[in-house]
Short mmCIF file of C-alpha atoms in Angstrom, two decimals:
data_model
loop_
_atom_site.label_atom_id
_atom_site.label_comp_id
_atom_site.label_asym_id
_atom_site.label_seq_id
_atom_site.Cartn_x
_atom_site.Cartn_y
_atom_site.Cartn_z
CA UNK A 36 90.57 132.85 92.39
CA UNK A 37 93.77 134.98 91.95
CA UNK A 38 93.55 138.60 92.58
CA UNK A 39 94.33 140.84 89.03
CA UNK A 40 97.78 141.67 91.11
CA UNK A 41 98.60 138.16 91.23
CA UNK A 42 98.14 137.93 87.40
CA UNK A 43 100.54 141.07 86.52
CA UNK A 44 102.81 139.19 88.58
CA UNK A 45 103.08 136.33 87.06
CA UNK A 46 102.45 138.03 83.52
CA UNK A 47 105.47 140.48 84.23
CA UNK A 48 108.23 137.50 85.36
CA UNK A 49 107.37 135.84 82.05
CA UNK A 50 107.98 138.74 80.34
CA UNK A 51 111.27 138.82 82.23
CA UNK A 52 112.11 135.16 81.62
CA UNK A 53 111.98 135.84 78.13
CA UNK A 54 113.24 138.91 77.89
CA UNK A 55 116.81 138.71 79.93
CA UNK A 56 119.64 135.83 80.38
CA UNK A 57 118.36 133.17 82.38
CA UNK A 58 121.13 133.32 85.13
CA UNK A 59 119.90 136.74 85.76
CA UNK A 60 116.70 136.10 85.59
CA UNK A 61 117.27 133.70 88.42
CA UNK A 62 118.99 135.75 90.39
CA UNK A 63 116.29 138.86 89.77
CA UNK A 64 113.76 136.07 90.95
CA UNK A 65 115.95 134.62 93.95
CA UNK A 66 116.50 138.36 94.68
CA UNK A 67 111.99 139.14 94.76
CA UNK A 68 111.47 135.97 97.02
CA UNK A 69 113.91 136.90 99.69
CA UNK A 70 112.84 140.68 99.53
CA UNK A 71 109.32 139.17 100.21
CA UNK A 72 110.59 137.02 102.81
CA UNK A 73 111.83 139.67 104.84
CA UNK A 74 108.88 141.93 104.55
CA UNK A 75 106.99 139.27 105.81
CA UNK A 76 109.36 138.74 108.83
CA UNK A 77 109.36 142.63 109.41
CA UNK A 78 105.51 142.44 109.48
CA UNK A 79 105.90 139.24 111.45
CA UNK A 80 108.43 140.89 114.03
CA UNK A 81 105.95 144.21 114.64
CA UNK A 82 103.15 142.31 115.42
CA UNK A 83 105.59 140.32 117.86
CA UNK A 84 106.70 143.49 119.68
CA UNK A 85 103.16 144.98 119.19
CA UNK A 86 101.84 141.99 121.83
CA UNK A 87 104.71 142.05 123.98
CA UNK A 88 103.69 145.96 125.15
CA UNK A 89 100.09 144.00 125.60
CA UNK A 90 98.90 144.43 129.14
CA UNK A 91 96.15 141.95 129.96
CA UNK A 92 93.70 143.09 132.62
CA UNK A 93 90.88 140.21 133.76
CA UNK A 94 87.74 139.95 135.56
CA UNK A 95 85.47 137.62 136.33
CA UNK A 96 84.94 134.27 138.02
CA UNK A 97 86.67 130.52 138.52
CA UNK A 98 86.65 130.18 134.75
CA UNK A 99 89.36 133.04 134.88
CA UNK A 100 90.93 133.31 138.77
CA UNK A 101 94.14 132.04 138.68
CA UNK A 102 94.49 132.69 142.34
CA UNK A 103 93.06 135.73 144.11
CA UNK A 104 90.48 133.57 146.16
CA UNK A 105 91.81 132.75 149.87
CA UNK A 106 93.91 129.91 150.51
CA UNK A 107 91.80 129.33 154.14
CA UNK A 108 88.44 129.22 152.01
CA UNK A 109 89.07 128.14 148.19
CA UNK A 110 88.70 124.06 147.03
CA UNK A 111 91.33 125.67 144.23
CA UNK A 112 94.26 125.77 146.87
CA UNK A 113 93.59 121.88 147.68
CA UNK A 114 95.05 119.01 146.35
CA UNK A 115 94.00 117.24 143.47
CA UNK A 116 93.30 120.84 141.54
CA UNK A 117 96.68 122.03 139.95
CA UNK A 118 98.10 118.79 139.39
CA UNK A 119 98.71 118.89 135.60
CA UNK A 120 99.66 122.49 135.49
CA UNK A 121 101.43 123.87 137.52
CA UNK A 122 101.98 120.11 139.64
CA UNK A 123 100.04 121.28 142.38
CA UNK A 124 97.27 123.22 143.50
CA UNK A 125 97.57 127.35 142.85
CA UNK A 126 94.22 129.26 143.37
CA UNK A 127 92.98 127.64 140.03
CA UNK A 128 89.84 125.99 139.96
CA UNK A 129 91.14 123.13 137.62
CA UNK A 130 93.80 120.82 137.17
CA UNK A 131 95.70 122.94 135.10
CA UNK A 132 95.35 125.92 132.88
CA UNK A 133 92.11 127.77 132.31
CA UNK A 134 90.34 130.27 130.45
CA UNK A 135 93.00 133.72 131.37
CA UNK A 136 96.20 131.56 130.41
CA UNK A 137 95.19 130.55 127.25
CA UNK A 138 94.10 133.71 126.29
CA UNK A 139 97.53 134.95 127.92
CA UNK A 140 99.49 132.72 125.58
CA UNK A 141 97.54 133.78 122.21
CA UNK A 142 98.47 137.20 123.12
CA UNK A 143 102.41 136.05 123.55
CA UNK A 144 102.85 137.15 126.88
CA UNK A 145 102.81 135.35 130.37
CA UNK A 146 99.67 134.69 132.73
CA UNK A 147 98.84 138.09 134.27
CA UNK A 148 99.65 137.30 138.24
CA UNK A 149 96.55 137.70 140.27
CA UNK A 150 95.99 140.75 142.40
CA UNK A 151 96.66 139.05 145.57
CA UNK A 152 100.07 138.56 144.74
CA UNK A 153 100.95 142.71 144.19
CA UNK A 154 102.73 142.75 147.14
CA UNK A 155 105.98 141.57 144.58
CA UNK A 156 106.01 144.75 143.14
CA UNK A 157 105.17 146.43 140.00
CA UNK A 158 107.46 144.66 137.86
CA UNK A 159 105.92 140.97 138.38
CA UNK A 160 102.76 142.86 137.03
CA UNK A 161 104.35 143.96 133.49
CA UNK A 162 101.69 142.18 131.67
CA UNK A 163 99.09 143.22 133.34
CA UNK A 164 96.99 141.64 136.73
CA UNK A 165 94.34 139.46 137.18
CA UNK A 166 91.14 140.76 139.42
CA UNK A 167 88.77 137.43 138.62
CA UNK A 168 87.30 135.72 141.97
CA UNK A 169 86.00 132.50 142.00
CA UNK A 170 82.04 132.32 142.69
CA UNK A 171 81.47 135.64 141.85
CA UNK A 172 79.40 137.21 139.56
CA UNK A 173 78.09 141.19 138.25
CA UNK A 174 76.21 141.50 141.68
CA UNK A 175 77.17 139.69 145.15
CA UNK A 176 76.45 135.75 145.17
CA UNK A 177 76.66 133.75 147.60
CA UNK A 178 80.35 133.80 148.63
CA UNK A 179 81.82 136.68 150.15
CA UNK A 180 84.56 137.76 147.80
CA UNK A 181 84.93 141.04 145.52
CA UNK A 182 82.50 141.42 143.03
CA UNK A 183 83.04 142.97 139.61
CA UNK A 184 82.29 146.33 140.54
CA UNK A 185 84.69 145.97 143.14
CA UNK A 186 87.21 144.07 141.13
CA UNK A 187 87.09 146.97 138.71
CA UNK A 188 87.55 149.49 141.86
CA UNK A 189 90.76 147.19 142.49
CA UNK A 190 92.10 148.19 139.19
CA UNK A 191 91.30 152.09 139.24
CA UNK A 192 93.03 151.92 142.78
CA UNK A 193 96.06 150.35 140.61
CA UNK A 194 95.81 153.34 137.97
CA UNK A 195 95.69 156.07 140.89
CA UNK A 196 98.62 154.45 142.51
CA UNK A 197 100.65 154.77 139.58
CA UNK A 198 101.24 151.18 138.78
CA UNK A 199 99.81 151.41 135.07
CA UNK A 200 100.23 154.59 133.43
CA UNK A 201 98.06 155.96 130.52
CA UNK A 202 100.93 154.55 128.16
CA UNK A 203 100.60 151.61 129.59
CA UNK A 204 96.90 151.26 128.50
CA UNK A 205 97.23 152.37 125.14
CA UNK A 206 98.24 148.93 123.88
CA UNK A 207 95.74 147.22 126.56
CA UNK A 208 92.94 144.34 126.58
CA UNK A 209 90.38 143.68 128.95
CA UNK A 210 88.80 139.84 129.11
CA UNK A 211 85.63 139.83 131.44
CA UNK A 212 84.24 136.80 131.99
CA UNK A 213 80.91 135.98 133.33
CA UNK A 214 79.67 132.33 134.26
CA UNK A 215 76.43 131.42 136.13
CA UNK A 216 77.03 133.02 139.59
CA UNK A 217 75.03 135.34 139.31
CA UNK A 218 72.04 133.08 138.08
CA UNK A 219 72.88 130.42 141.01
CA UNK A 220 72.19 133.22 143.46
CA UNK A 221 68.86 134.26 142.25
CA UNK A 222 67.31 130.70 142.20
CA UNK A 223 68.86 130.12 146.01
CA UNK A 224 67.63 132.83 147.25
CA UNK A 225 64.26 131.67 146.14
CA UNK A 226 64.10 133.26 142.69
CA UNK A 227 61.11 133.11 140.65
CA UNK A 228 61.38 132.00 136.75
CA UNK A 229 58.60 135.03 136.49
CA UNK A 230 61.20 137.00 137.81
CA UNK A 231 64.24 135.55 135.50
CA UNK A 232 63.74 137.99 132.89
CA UNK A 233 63.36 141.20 134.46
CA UNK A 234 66.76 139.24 136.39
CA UNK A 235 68.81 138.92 133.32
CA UNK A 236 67.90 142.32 132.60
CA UNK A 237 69.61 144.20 135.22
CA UNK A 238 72.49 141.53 135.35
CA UNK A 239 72.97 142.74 130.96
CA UNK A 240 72.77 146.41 132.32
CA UNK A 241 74.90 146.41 135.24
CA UNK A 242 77.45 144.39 133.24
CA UNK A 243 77.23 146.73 130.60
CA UNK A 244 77.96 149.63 132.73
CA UNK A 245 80.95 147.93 134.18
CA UNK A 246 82.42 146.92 130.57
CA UNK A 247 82.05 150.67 129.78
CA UNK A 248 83.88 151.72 132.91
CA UNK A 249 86.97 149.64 132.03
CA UNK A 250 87.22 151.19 128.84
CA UNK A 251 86.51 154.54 130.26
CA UNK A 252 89.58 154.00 132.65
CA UNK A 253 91.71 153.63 129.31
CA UNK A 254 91.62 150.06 128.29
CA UNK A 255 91.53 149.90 124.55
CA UNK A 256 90.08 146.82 124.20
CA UNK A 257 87.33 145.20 126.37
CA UNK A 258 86.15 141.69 125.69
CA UNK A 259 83.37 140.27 127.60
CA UNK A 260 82.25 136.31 127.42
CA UNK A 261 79.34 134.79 126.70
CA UNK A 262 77.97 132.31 129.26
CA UNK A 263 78.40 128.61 128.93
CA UNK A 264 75.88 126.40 128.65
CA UNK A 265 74.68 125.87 132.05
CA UNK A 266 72.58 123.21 130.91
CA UNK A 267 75.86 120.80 130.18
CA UNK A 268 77.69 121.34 133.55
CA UNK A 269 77.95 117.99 135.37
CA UNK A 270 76.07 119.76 138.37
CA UNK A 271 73.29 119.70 136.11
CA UNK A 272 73.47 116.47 133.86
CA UNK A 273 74.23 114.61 136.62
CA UNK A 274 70.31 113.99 137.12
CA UNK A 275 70.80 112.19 133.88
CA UNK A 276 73.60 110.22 134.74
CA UNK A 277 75.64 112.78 132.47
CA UNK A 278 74.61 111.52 128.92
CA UNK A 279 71.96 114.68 128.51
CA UNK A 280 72.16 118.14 129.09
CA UNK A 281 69.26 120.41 130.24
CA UNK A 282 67.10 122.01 128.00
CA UNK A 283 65.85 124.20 130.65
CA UNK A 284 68.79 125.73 131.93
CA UNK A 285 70.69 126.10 128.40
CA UNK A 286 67.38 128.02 127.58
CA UNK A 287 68.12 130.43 130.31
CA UNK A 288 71.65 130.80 129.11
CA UNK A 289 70.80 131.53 125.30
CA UNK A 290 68.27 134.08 126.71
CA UNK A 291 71.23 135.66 128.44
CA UNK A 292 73.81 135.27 125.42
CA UNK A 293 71.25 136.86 122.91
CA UNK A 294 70.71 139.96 125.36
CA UNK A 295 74.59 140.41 126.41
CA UNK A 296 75.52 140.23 122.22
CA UNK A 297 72.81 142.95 121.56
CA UNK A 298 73.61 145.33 124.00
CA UNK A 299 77.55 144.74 122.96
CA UNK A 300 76.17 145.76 119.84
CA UNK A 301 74.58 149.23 120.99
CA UNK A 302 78.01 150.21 122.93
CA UNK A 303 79.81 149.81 119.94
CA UNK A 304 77.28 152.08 118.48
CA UNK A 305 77.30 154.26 121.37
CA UNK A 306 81.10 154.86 121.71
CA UNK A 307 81.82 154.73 118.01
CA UNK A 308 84.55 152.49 117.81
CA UNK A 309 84.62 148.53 117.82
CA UNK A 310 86.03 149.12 121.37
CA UNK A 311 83.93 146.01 122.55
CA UNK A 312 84.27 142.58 121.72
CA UNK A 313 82.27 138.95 122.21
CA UNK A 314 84.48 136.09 123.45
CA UNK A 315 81.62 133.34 122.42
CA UNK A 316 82.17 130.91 125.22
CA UNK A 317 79.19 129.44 124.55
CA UNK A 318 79.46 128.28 120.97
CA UNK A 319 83.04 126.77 121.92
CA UNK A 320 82.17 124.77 125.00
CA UNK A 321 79.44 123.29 121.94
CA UNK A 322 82.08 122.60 119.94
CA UNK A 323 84.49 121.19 121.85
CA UNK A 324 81.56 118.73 123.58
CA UNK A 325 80.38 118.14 120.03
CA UNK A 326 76.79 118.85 120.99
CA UNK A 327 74.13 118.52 119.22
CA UNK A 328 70.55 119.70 120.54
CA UNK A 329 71.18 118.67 123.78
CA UNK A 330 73.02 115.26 123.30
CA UNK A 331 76.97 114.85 122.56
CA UNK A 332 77.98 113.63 119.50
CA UNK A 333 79.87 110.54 118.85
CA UNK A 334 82.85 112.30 117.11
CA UNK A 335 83.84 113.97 120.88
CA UNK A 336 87.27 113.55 121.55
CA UNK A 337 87.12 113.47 125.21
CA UNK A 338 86.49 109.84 125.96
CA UNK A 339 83.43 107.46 127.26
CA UNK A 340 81.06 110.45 128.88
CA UNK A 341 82.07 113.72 128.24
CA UNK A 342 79.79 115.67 130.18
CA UNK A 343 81.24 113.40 133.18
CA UNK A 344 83.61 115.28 135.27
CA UNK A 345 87.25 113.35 136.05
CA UNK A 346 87.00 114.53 139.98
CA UNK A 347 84.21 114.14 142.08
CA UNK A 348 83.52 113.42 145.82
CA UNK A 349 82.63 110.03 147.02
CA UNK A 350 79.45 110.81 148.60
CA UNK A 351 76.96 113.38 147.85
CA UNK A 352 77.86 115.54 150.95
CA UNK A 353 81.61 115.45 149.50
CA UNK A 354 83.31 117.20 146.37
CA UNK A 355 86.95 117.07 144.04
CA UNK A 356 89.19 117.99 146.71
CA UNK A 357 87.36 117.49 149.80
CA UNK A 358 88.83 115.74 152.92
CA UNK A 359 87.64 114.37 156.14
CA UNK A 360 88.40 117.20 158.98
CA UNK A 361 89.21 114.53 161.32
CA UNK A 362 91.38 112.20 159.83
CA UNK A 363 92.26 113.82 156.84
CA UNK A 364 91.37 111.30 154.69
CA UNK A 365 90.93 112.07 150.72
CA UNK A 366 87.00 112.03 150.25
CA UNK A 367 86.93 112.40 146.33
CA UNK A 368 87.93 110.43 143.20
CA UNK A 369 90.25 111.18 140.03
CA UNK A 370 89.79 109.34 137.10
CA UNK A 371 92.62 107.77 135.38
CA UNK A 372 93.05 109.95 132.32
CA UNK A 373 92.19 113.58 133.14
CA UNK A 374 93.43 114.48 129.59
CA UNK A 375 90.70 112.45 128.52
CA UNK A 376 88.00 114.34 130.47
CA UNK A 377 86.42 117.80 128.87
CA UNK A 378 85.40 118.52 132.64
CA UNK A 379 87.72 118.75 135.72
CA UNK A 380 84.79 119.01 138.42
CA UNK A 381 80.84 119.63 138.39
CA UNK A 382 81.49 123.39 137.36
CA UNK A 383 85.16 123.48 135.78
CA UNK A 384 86.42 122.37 132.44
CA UNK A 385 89.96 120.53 133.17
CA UNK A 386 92.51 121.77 131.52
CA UNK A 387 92.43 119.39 128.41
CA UNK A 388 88.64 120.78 128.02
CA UNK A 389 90.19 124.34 128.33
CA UNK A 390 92.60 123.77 125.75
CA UNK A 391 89.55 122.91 123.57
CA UNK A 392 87.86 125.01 124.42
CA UNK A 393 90.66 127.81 123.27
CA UNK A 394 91.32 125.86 119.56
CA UNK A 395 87.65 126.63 118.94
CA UNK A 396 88.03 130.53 119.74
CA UNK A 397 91.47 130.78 118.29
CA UNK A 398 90.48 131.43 114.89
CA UNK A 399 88.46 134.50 115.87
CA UNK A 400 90.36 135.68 118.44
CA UNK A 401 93.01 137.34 116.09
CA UNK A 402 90.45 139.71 114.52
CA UNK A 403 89.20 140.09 118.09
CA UNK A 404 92.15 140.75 120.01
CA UNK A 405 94.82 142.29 118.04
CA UNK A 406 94.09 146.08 117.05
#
């Protein structure tokens, strides 16, 4: 329905069509629609410069490193991962885009650069930096790199060095993202499930102190992910030959979810301000695999199996990107069509499934985003 505004409107141009020569009246009316016009390109063009003062700070895991993880230690630096985007491999743990560059290109600006790479100088870091290691997680897990506390000490050292001044942070978002690592820890270091929830617990309150600390160092806007279902990663479905996902471990992931969106919740309260968003992760890897309970619908786009990966090792012992130390012999497959394949690896979405995954946040992800 039309608002009462829209009505006057129209009411008061037929009032004018009546009342005045109709060569004026068409050029009164030419005259309204390219007044309108421009407004909306002035509103258009603030909103433009508005993002390009966006600085884009990120932390997290794989689903967000786009290259801090050592060359000497990370799959991500070996061939095939890279090869869509940028053509070959570059620290990130897909074939091509993930999680931080999408969110980089909603915003209008390019891919923060990842801290490893601040030895260019501060200008290569105008939009921001990246502080996201692969396989970590809120606490230590089982590889050795920084985790988020640390990442987040990374970026006060940044602010105390001068690189990003307080200006700099007033137009500022914060994406955290948090996967599994944490829970992959627990159960291999012989984790109980009587133990999970007093678990979760501390990993909610820890990573609520550490969202609070980002915005404490200045960063307007602080959104944090929900996890994806575990249950669907081809590490898991591949007990079922990939055509089911686990009820078990998507169980431990809503528990997770419905604790990290609650205590979002009390923040906001807390701090008085919607200072802290939900990037639901875990709704949008649904929608994109078209899943329903724990099957995938026939309507996926992603084609024969989705919850198959496209790279995989050719024995057990071997993984996407693996190669024989003595000969150097490739010791993994890629299928044929990787823009055909939701997942990249046994943990990764490629970068086709990325892009999915985006077009289902990008609707909320204005309201979320954009202050």
């Amino acid at each position: 329905m039309a608002k009462p505004s829209t009505y006057l409107m129209i009411s008061f141009l037929l009032f004018l069509s009546l009342a005045i020569p109709s060569d004026f009246f068409l050029s009164l009316l030419r005259m309204m629609m390219i007044m309108a016009g421009a407004q909306g390109e002035i509103r258009g063009l603030k909103q433009r410069r508005r993002l390009q003062d966006v600085k884009l700070f990120v932390f997290g895991d794989s689903y967000a490193d786009t290259g801090n993880c050592p060359k000497s230690l990370a799959i991500s630096w070996q061939e095939p991962y890279g090869i869509t985007f940028p053509g070959e491999p570059a620290g990130r743990f897909s074939n091509g885009r993930v999680l931080t560059d999408y969110i980089a290109s909603f915003l209008g600006i390019p891919s923060p650069l990842p801290y490893q790479l601040r030895k260019f100088g501060k200008k290569s870091f105008a939009f921001g930096m990246n502080f996201a290691y692969g396989g970590t997680g809120v606490f230590n897990t089982l590889v050795k790199e920084p985790n988020m506390t640390t990442q987040i000490n990374l970026f006060q050292q940044q602010l105390e060095e001068n690189v990003y001044t307080k200006q700099d942070l007033n137009s500022s978002i914060a994406v955290v993202s948090v996967g599994g690592n944490d829970y992959a820890a627990y159960m291999a270091t012989n984790g109980s499930l009587q133990g999970f929830k007093a678990f979760t617990e501390s990993v909610i309150n820890q990573l609520a102190m550490n969202i609070k600390r980002i915005h404490g160092l200045g960063v307007r806007k602080v959104a944090v992910t929900t996890m994806e279902p575990l249950g669907c990663l081809p590490a898991i479905t591949a007990s079922t030959s990939h055509q089911n996902c686990s009820e078990t471990e998507n169980l431990i992931t809503k528990f997770h979810n419905k604790m990290l969106i609650k205590t979002v919740r009390n923040v906001n309260k807390e701090s008085g301000d919607a200072a802290f968003v939900i990037i639901d992760l875990h709704r949008a890897f649904l929608s994109a695999l078209k899943i329903q309970g724990n099957h995938t619908g026939n309507s996926s786009k992603f084609e024969g199996d989705p919850l198959k990966p496209c790279c995989v090792g050719v024995e057990r012992e071997y993984s996407c990107g693996s190669i024989d130390k003595m000969s150097g012999a490739k010791k993994y497959l890629v299928c044929e069509k990787p823009q055909l394949s939701f997942f990249w690896d046994m943990i990764h979405p490629s970068h086709q499934g990325w892009h999915a995954v985006y077009s289902a946040l990008k609707p909320s992800l204005r309201h979320q985003l954009i202050y």
